[in-house]
């Protein structure tokens, strides 16, 4: 079952003796969204067919948004649906929706380095299960040396954020929920990108202990 076997973050915390708290930690860092990408993403958010399935949400909504940030952070790659096998004996393995990490050259092939950021689709709007996967993937990264691992869970329209710190064993869930769709007199999409830009910037500073 792997990461998806955890139904809640509380289940992960109990298994690995972790701490969960709610608070505020996300900030914003101004980001210039290319106009063609802004227009494309707005169209996708307005298209019911982009939300017709879990796969559609991943590929038509979440991935295009992440790819815009990926282009701005050349050291990172958005790794989509690749096997991340840390310790299958304790369900720290599976195929995450998205991992943000540097490529690591081993021999002649490029492999993923330890991810400082994971992104999980809240399938069927099951936020509890998404948080469980988020903490499991973040904790798995910490066992490989990530001193901090950020987590994002989203159904494409609503975006939520977490931060796991290895030293304190603390998973902090931000109380704020951001929306991707603009509303009258509200530039929600710009705020989301400014927040994602801050998280990518912070993720790029994470120390990986070898």
Backbone as JSON, one array per atom type, in Angstrom:
{
  "sequence": "XXXXXXXXXXXXXXXXXXXXXXXXXXXXXXXXXXXXXXXXXXXXXXXXXXXXXXXXXXXXXXXXXXXXXXXXXXXXXXXXXXXXXXXXXXXXXXXXXXXXXXXXXXXXXXXXXXXXXXXXXXXXXXXXXXXXXXXXXXXXXXXXXXXXXXXXXXXXXXXXXXXXXXXXXXXXXXXXXXXXXXXXXXXXXXXXXXXXXXXXXXXXXXXXXX",
  "N": [[0.82, -1.22, 0.0], [1.98, 1.26, 0.72], [2.72, 4.83, 0.74], [0.07, 5.7, 0.4], [-1.37, 4.14, 2.12], [-1.72, 5.27, 4.56], [-4.26, 6.76, 6.26], [-4.68, 9.14, 7.56], [-2.86, 12.05, 8.7], [-2.42, 11.89, 11.39], [-2.25, 9.18, 11.85], [0.2, 8.57, 10.67], [1.86, 10.11, 12.3], [1.54, 8.84, 14.77], [2.66, 6.34, 14.23], [5.35, 6.9, 13.73], [6.16, 8.46, 15.81], [5.8, 11.32, 15.74], [5.11, 14.89, 15.73], [2.23, 16.9, 15.37], [1.06, 20.05, 14.46], [-1.02, 22.99, 14.1], [-0.77, 26.11, 12.47], [0.78, 29.11, 11.35], [2.84, 29.64, 8.61], [3.44, 30.04, 5.93], [4.6, 32.32, 3.45], [4.83, 35.04, 1.09], [6.36, 35.58, -2.08], [7.0, 37.77, -4.55], [5.97, 36.91, -7.83], [6.37, 36.78, -11.29], [4.03, 35.92, -13.42], [4.13, 34.46, -16.54], [2.32, 35.92, -19.19], [1.01, 34.38, -21.14], [0.91, 31.91, -19.89], [-0.6, 32.49, -17.63], [-3.07, 33.04, -18.81], [-3.59, 30.56, -20.01], [-3.76, 28.82, -17.77], [-5.91, 29.94, -16.38], [-7.95, 29.43, -18.2], [-7.98, 26.62, -18.1], [-8.74, 26.21, -15.45], [-11.36, 27.03, -15.62], [-12.48, 25.1, -17.14], [-14.58, 22.41, -17.14], [-13.89, 19.83, -17.98], [-11.26, 19.56, -17.3], [-11.37, 18.71, -14.78], [-12.46, 16.25, -14.72], [-11.48, 13.79, -13.96], [-9.18, 12.15, -11.67], [-6.69, 11.87, -12.86], [-6.87, 13.8, -14.88], [-6.99, 16.18, -13.37], [-4.45, 16.17, -12.18], [-2.76, 16.31, -14.48], [-3.8, 18.4, -16.06], [-4.25, 20.59, -14.45], [-2.7, 20.76, -11.93], [-0.03, 20.02, -12.68], [0.63, 21.86, -14.89], [0.69, 24.28, -13.43], [2.77, 23.81, -11.57], [4.87, 23.45, -13.37], [5.35, 25.99, -14.34], [6.66, 27.2, -12.19], [8.81, 25.45, -12.06], [10.27, 26.13, -14.33], [11.35, 28.48, -13.49], [13.09, 27.78, -11.52], [15.84, 26.45, -12.1], [17.43, 24.44, -11.04], [15.76, 22.55, -10.06], [13.52, 19.77, -10.7], [10.27, 18.84, -11.72], [9.09, 15.99, -10.68], [7.06, 13.57, -11.86], [4.83, 11.17, -10.81], [6.72, 9.03, -10.25], [8.51, 6.17, -9.04], [9.13, 6.11, -5.62], [10.98, 4.8, -3.42], [11.62, 4.28, -0.23], [11.46, 2.94, 2.32], [9.94, 0.17, 2.22], [9.07, -1.63, 4.11], [7.88, -0.28, 6.17], [5.87, 1.07, 4.95], [6.84, 3.33, 3.63], [7.01, 4.03, 0.83], [6.23, 4.09, -2.68], [4.35, 5.66, -5.35], [4.5, 8.78, -5.67], [2.42, 11.67, -6.4], [3.64, 14.15, -7.23], [7.02, 15.06, -6.93], [9.33, 17.47, -5.93], [12.52, 18.05, -6.78], [16.12, 17.97, -7.05], [17.9, 16.64, -9.89], [19.92, 13.74, -9.69], [23.02, 12.61, -10.62], [23.93, 9.41, -11.35], [26.14, 7.08, -12.3], [25.4, 6.52, -15.62], [22.9, 7.39, -15.73], [20.15, 9.62, -14.85], [18.91, 10.24, -11.7], [16.47, 10.83, -9.13], [17.15, 13.17, -6.56], [17.12, 13.66, -2.97], [13.94, 14.77, -2.07], [12.93, 18.09, -1.25], [10.4, 19.0, -1.28], [7.08, 18.0, -1.62], [4.16, 17.21, -3.52], [0.77, 16.62, -3.35], [-2.14, 15.27, -4.75], [-5.4, 15.83, -3.66], [-7.29, 13.38, -3.75], [-10.57, 12.76, -4.84], [-11.36, 14.72, -3.13], [-10.48, 14.04, -0.63], [-9.17, 15.12, 1.98], [-8.04, 14.34, 4.39], [-6.73, 11.87, 3.85], [-4.91, 12.82, 1.98], [-3.32, 14.52, 3.55], [-2.2, 12.57, 5.16], [-0.6, 11.17, 3.29], [1.08, 13.28, 2.61], [2.52, 13.82, 4.99], [3.74, 11.33, 5.35], [5.37, 11.13, 3.05], [6.98, 13.38, 3.43], [8.24, 12.77, 5.85], [9.6, 10.46, 5.02], [11.46, 11.62, 3.24], [12.96, 12.99, 5.12], [14.24, 10.93, 6.45], [16.11, 10.32, 4.64], [17.78, 12.4, 4.77], [16.84, 15.04, 4.41], [16.59, 18.08, 5.96], [14.43, 19.71, 6.24], [11.16, 19.35, 4.93], [8.85, 20.43, 2.67], [5.3, 20.42, 2.08], [2.57, 20.17, -0.15], [-0.87, 20.06, -0.59], [-3.6, 19.52, -2.76], [-6.67, 19.99, -4.57], [-6.66, 20.97, -7.0], [-8.14, 23.31, -7.2], [-8.32, 24.28, -4.54], [-5.66, 24.93, -2.31], [-3.37, 23.72, 0.07], [-0.94, 23.77, 2.76], [2.03, 22.36, 4.21], [4.75, 21.74, 6.55], [7.49, 19.89, 7.36], [9.82, 19.41, 9.92], [12.87, 18.03, 10.54], [14.57, 18.03, 12.83], [12.97, 18.77, 15.03], [10.93, 17.0, 14.78], [8.49, 17.88, 13.95], [5.45, 18.48, 12.3], [4.07, 21.03, 10.7], [1.04, 22.45, 9.94], [-0.28, 24.78, 7.8], [-2.84, 27.09, 8.54], [-4.14, 28.47, 6.61], [-6.05, 28.34, 3.62], [-5.56, 28.42, 0.24], [-6.98, 29.69, -2.79], [-7.18, 28.85, -6.25], [-8.7, 29.87, -8.28], [-9.64, 32.98, -9.59], [-11.58, 35.56, -8.08], [-14.24, 38.04, -8.01], [-12.63, 41.1, -7.75], [-10.5, 39.89, -6.49], [-7.33, 38.61, -6.73], [-6.67, 35.71, -6.78], [-5.16, 33.71, -8.08], [-2.7, 34.96, -8.59], [-1.81, 35.38, -5.97], [-1.56, 32.74, -5.16], [0.55, 31.87, -6.83], [2.58, 33.58, -5.93], [2.88, 32.58, -3.36], [3.62, 29.9, -3.88], [6.01, 30.44, -5.17], [7.52, 31.43, -3.03], [7.67, 29.09, -1.47], [9.05, 27.33, -3.19], [11.45, 28.75, -3.31], [12.28, 28.59, -0.62], [12.49, 25.82, -0.39], [14.64, 25.39, -2.05], [16.71, 26.11, -0.44], [16.97, 24.18, 1.44], [18.86, 22.03, 3.47], [20.48, 19.05, 2.7], [21.39, 16.39, 4.48], [24.12, 14.36, 4.23]],
  "CA": [[0.0, 0.0, 0.0], [2.88, 2.39, 0.7], [2.31, 6.13, 1.29], [-1.38, 5.83, 0.37], [-2.03, 3.31, 3.15], [-2.0, 6.11, 5.72], [-5.53, 7.44, 6.04], [-4.59, 10.48, 8.13], [-1.52, 12.41, 9.18], [-2.33, 11.42, 12.78], [-1.81, 7.79, 11.79], [1.63, 8.63, 10.4], [2.5, 10.65, 13.5], [1.54, 7.81, 15.81], [3.56, 5.25, 13.85], [6.75, 7.31, 13.75], [6.37, 9.33, 16.97], [5.96, 12.69, 15.25], [4.23, 15.9, 16.33], [1.47, 17.69, 14.39], [0.45, 21.28, 14.97], [-1.52, 23.92, 13.11], [-0.3, 27.47, 12.71], [1.0, 29.92, 10.16], [4.26, 29.74, 8.24], [3.66, 30.41, 4.54], [4.75, 33.72, 3.11], [4.75, 35.26, -0.35], [7.51, 36.14, -2.79], [6.39, 38.17, -5.83], [6.32, 36.09, -8.99], [5.83, 37.3, -12.54], [3.46, 34.84, -14.21], [4.07, 34.78, -17.98], [0.92, 36.2, -19.52], [0.42, 33.26, -21.86], [0.64, 30.85, -18.91], [-1.73, 32.95, -16.8], [-4.28, 32.86, -19.61], [-3.8, 29.11, -20.18], [-4.19, 28.22, -16.5], [-7.27, 30.42, -16.1], [-8.86, 28.67, -19.06], [-8.07, 25.26, -17.58], [-9.53, 26.26, -14.21], [-12.75, 27.24, -15.99], [-12.9, 23.99, -18.0], [-15.03, 21.25, -16.34], [-13.22, 18.61, -18.42], [-9.97, 19.48, -16.62], [-11.62, 18.14, -13.45], [-13.32, 15.09, -14.94], [-10.88, 12.63, -13.32], [-7.98, 12.43, -10.89], [-5.59, 12.03, -13.81], [-7.04, 15.08, -15.54], [-6.61, 17.23, -12.43], [-2.98, 16.14, -12.07], [-2.08, 16.69, -15.71], [-4.33, 19.61, -16.68], [-4.28, 21.71, -13.51], [-1.57, 20.83, -11.0], [1.27, 19.99, -13.36], [0.93, 23.12, -15.57], [1.05, 25.3, -12.45], [4.11, 23.5, -11.06], [5.86, 23.6, -14.43], [5.71, 27.41, -14.44], [7.69, 27.41, -11.17], [9.94, 24.62, -12.46], [11.06, 26.89, -15.3], [12.04, 29.57, -12.78], [14.08, 27.18, -10.62], [16.5, 25.54, -13.03], [18.05, 23.31, -10.35], [14.73, 21.59, -9.69], [12.66, 19.12, -11.67], [9.0, 18.35, -11.23], [9.07, 14.55, -10.96], [5.65, 13.2, -11.86], [4.45, 9.75, -10.75], [7.85, 8.11, -10.32], [8.63, 5.34, -7.85], [9.96, 6.66, -4.54], [11.05, 3.66, -2.5], [12.52, 4.59, 0.87], [11.43, 1.78, 3.21], [8.65, -0.48, 2.0], [8.68, -2.42, 5.29], [7.04, 0.57, 7.02], [5.0, 1.8, 4.03], [7.45, 4.56, 3.12], [7.32, 3.76, -0.58], [5.07, 4.27, -3.53], [4.5, 6.5, -6.53], [3.88, 10.07, -5.34], [1.92, 12.46, -7.52], [4.73, 15.01, -7.68], [8.13, 15.38, -6.04], [10.18, 18.54, -6.45], [13.87, 17.7, -6.32], [17.19, 18.06, -8.03], [18.33, 15.36, -10.44], [21.2, 13.26, -9.17], [23.66, 11.77, -11.61], [24.54, 8.19, -10.86], [26.52, 6.34, -13.48], [25.03, 7.2, -16.86], [21.48, 7.77, -15.65], [19.76, 10.67, -13.93], [17.94, 9.8, -10.71], [15.99, 11.89, -8.25], [17.8, 13.37, -5.27], [16.15, 13.74, -1.86], [13.02, 15.89, -2.34], [12.56, 19.01, -0.16], [9.02, 19.44, -1.48], [6.2, 17.02, -2.25], [2.84, 17.75, -3.86], [-0.18, 15.52, -3.35], [-3.51, 15.57, -5.15], [-6.43, 15.37, -2.72], [-8.17, 12.6, -4.62], [-11.96, 12.75, -4.4], [-11.44, 15.73, -2.07], [-10.18, 13.39, 0.65], [-8.06, 15.9, 2.53], [-7.39, 13.57, 5.46], [-5.79, 10.94, 3.24], [-3.85, 13.61, 1.35], [-2.4, 14.93, 4.61], [-1.46, 11.38, 5.55], [0.44, 10.96, 2.3], [2.02, 14.39, 2.68], [3.43, 13.63, 6.11], [4.52, 10.13, 5.11], [6.41, 11.44, 2.06], [7.9, 14.33, 4.05], [9.05, 12.02, 6.82], [10.5, 9.61, 4.24], [12.56, 12.47, 2.77], [13.82, 13.32, 6.27], [15.09, 9.77, 6.77], [17.19, 10.32, 3.65], [18.67, 13.53, 5.03], [16.24, 16.37, 4.26], [16.37, 18.7, 7.26], [13.06, 20.23, 6.15], [10.45, 18.97, 3.71], [7.57, 21.12, 2.52], [4.26, 19.62, 1.46], [1.41, 20.87, -0.7], [-1.97, 19.19, -1.0], [-4.51, 20.33, -3.55], [-7.61, 19.35, -5.48], [-6.58, 21.79, -8.21], [-8.72, 24.63, -6.91], [-7.91, 24.67, -3.19], [-4.28, 24.55, -2.04], [-3.01, 23.77, 1.47], [0.52, 23.69, 2.88], [2.62, 21.81, 5.42], [6.21, 21.82, 6.66], [8.03, 18.95, 8.33], [11.18, 19.73, 10.35], [13.47, 16.79, 11.05], [15.16, 18.19, 14.16], [11.92, 18.83, 16.06], [9.91, 15.98, 14.46], [7.24, 18.64, 13.91], [4.76, 18.75, 11.03], [3.26, 22.23, 10.89], [0.06, 22.64, 8.88], [-0.74, 26.16, 7.76], [-4.29, 27.18, 8.66], [-4.73, 29.16, 5.46], [-6.33, 27.61, 2.38], [-5.54, 29.34, -0.9], [-7.77, 29.31, -3.94], [-6.53, 29.13, -7.53], [-9.61, 30.62, -9.14], [-9.86, 34.38, -9.25], [-12.93, 35.98, -7.75], [-14.35, 39.49, -8.21], [-11.75, 41.95, -6.95], [-9.5, 39.08, -5.8], [-6.39, 37.94, -7.64], [-6.26, 34.5, -6.07], [-4.12, 32.99, -8.81], [-1.43, 35.64, -8.35], [-1.41, 35.09, -4.59], [-1.1, 31.35, -5.13], [1.88, 31.8, -7.44], [3.53, 34.23, -5.02], [3.12, 31.63, -2.27], [4.41, 28.79, -4.43], [7.36, 30.96, -5.41], [8.2, 31.46, -1.73], [7.94, 27.72, -1.05], [10.14, 26.82, -4.04], [12.68, 29.42, -2.87], [12.68, 28.01, 0.65], [12.89, 24.44, -0.67], [15.97, 25.41, -2.68], [17.69, 26.36, 0.61], [16.98, 23.07, 2.38], [20.1, 21.26, 3.57], [20.36, 17.59, 2.66], [22.51, 15.83, 5.23], [24.58, 13.12, 3.59]],
  "C": [[0.85, 1.27, 0.0], [2.3, 3.66, 1.3], [0.78, 6.24, 1.4], [-2.1, 5.01, 1.42], [-2.36, 4.11, 4.4], [-3.24, 6.95, 5.46], [-5.54, 8.86, 6.58], [-3.15, 10.78, 8.51], [-1.33, 11.97, 10.62], [-1.85, 9.98, 12.83], [-0.3, 7.71, 11.54], [2.38, 9.08, 11.65], [2.59, 9.61, 14.6], [2.56, 6.72, 15.5], [5.03, 5.64, 14.03], [7.08, 8.3, 14.88], [6.66, 10.77, 16.57], [4.94, 13.6, 15.94], [3.53, 16.66, 15.21], [0.88, 18.91, 15.08], [-0.08, 22.09, 13.8], [-1.06, 25.32, 13.48], [-0.17, 28.22, 11.41], [2.5, 29.95, 9.84], [4.45, 30.21, 6.8], [3.74, 31.93, 4.38], [4.61, 33.86, 1.6], [6.05, 35.86, -0.85], [7.02, 36.48, -4.18], [6.91, 37.35, -7.01], [5.62, 36.65, -10.22], [5.34, 36.13, -13.39], [3.48, 35.24, -15.68], [2.62, 34.89, -18.43], [0.26, 35.04, -20.26], [0.08, 32.11, -20.92], [-0.53, 31.22, -18.0], [-3.05, 32.69, -17.53], [-4.62, 31.37, -19.75], [-4.35, 28.47, -18.9], [-5.6, 28.67, -16.14], [-8.3, 29.67, -16.94], [-9.06, 27.25, -18.54], [-8.92, 25.22, -16.3], [-11.02, 26.42, -14.49], [-13.32, 26.07, -16.8], [-13.31, 22.78, -17.16], [-14.3, 19.97, -16.72], [-11.84, 18.46, -17.78], [-10.11, 18.86, -15.23], [-12.43, 16.84, -13.54], [-12.78, 13.83, -14.27], [-9.66, 13.06, -12.51], [-6.79, 12.69, -11.81], [-5.65, 13.39, -14.49], [-6.61, 16.23, -14.63], [-5.1, 17.32, -12.3], [-2.33, 16.76, -13.3], [-2.52, 18.03, -16.27], [-4.33, 20.82, -15.76], [-2.99, 21.8, -12.7], [-0.24, 20.92, -11.72], [1.57, 21.28, -14.12], [1.33, 24.23, -14.61], [2.47, 25.06, -11.93], [5.18, 23.72, -12.11], [6.28, 25.07, -14.61], [6.81, 27.73, -13.42], [8.96, 26.66, -11.52], [10.87, 25.37, -13.41], [11.86, 27.99, -14.62], [13.14, 29.06, -11.86], [14.78, 26.05, -11.38], [17.1, 24.32, -12.34], [17.05, 22.2, -10.02], [14.11, 20.95, -10.93], [11.35, 18.78, -10.98], [8.91, 16.88, -11.66], [7.64, 14.06, -10.79], [5.49, 11.68, -11.87], [5.64, 8.82, -11.0], [7.93, 7.34, -9.0], [9.58, 6.0, -6.86], [9.96, 5.63, -3.42], [12.08, 3.94, -1.43], [12.61, 3.41, 1.84], [10.06, 1.13, 3.13], [8.15, -1.23, 3.22], [7.8, -1.62, 6.24], [6.17, 1.5, 6.17], [5.54, 3.16, 3.61], [7.94, 4.29, 1.7], [6.05, 3.97, -1.38], [5.39, 5.12, -4.73], [3.8, 7.83, -6.27], [3.4, 10.8, -6.59], [3.03, 13.33, -8.1], [5.77, 15.16, -6.57], [8.95, 16.47, -6.71], [11.57, 18.31, -5.89], [14.87, 17.93, -7.44], [17.45, 16.68, -8.64], [19.7, 15.0, -9.88], [21.81, 12.32, -10.19], [24.34, 10.58, -10.94], [24.87, 7.33, -12.08], [26.15, 7.13, -14.72], [23.57, 7.67, -16.82], [21.25, 8.88, -14.67], [18.67, 10.15, -13.01], [17.56, 10.97, -9.82], [16.81, 11.95, -6.97], [16.71, 13.46, -4.2], [15.25, 14.96, -2.08], [12.78, 16.76, -1.11], [11.12, 19.51, -0.27], [8.23, 18.32, -2.17], [4.82, 17.64, -2.45], [1.89, 16.58, -4.05], [-1.55, 16.0, -3.82], [-4.46, 15.01, -4.1], [-7.51, 14.66, -3.52], [-9.56, 12.5, -4.01], [-12.17, 13.68, -3.2], [-11.22, 15.12, -0.68], [-8.94, 14.05, 1.24], [-7.32, 15.14, 3.63], [-6.35, 12.61, 4.9], [-4.62, 11.67, 2.59], [-2.84, 14.09, 2.38], [-1.58, 13.74, 5.1], [-0.32, 11.09, 4.59], [1.51, 12.04, 2.39], [3.02, 14.19, 3.81], [4.3, 12.4, 5.9], [5.66, 10.4, 4.12], [7.45, 12.41, 2.64], [8.82, 13.63, 5.04], [10.04, 11.1, 6.1], [11.7, 10.4, 3.74], [13.51, 12.8, 3.91], [14.72, 12.15, 6.64], [16.24, 9.64, 5.78], [18.09, 11.55, 3.79], [18.09, 14.91, 4.85], [15.96, 16.95, 5.65], [14.98, 19.31, 7.37], [12.44, 19.66, 4.88], [9.1, 19.66, 3.71], [6.58, 20.21, 1.8], [3.12, 20.51, 0.99], [0.36, 19.82, -1.01], [-3.01, 20.07, -1.69], [-5.48, 19.45, -4.34], [-7.65, 20.11, -6.81], [-7.09, 23.19, -7.98], [-8.3, 25.14, -5.54], [-6.51, 24.11, -2.92], [-3.97, 24.75, -0.56], [-1.53, 23.39, 1.63], [0.97, 23.15, 4.23], [4.13, 21.89, 5.38], [6.67, 20.86, 7.75], [9.49, 19.31, 8.63], [11.77, 18.52, 11.06], [13.93, 16.93, 12.49], [14.11, 18.13, 15.26], [10.85, 17.75, 15.89], [8.52, 16.6, 14.33], [6.73, 18.81, 12.49], [3.78, 19.88, 11.29], [2.35, 22.42, 9.68], [-0.46, 24.07, 8.92], [-2.26, 26.2, 7.73], [-4.95, 27.82, 7.44], [-4.91, 28.22, 4.27], [-6.39, 28.62, 1.24], [-6.37, 28.79, -2.04], [-7.03, 29.68, -5.22], [-7.4, 30.01, -8.42], [-9.76, 32.06, -8.67], [-11.33, 34.62, -8.96], [-13.02, 37.49, -8.0], [-13.49, 40.25, -7.21], [-10.71, 41.15, -6.14], [-8.62, 38.36, -6.81], [-5.82, 36.71, -6.93], [-5.12, 33.77, -6.75], [-2.76, 33.64, -8.59], [-0.92, 35.36, -6.93], [-0.9, 33.66, -4.46], [0.3, 31.23, -5.71], [2.93, 32.47, -6.56], [3.87, 33.32, -3.85], [3.95, 30.45, -2.73], [5.84, 29.22, -4.7], [8.16, 31.0, -4.12], [8.58, 30.04, -1.28], [9.07, 27.11, -1.88], [11.47, 27.45, -3.61], [13.19, 28.84, -1.56], [13.15, 26.56, 0.47], [14.3, 24.38, -1.26], [17.08, 25.63, -1.65], [17.84, 25.19, 1.58], [18.29, 22.3, 2.31], [19.76, 19.77, 3.56], [21.59, 17.01, 3.33], [22.89, 14.47, 4.65], [25.16, 12.17, 4.64]]
}
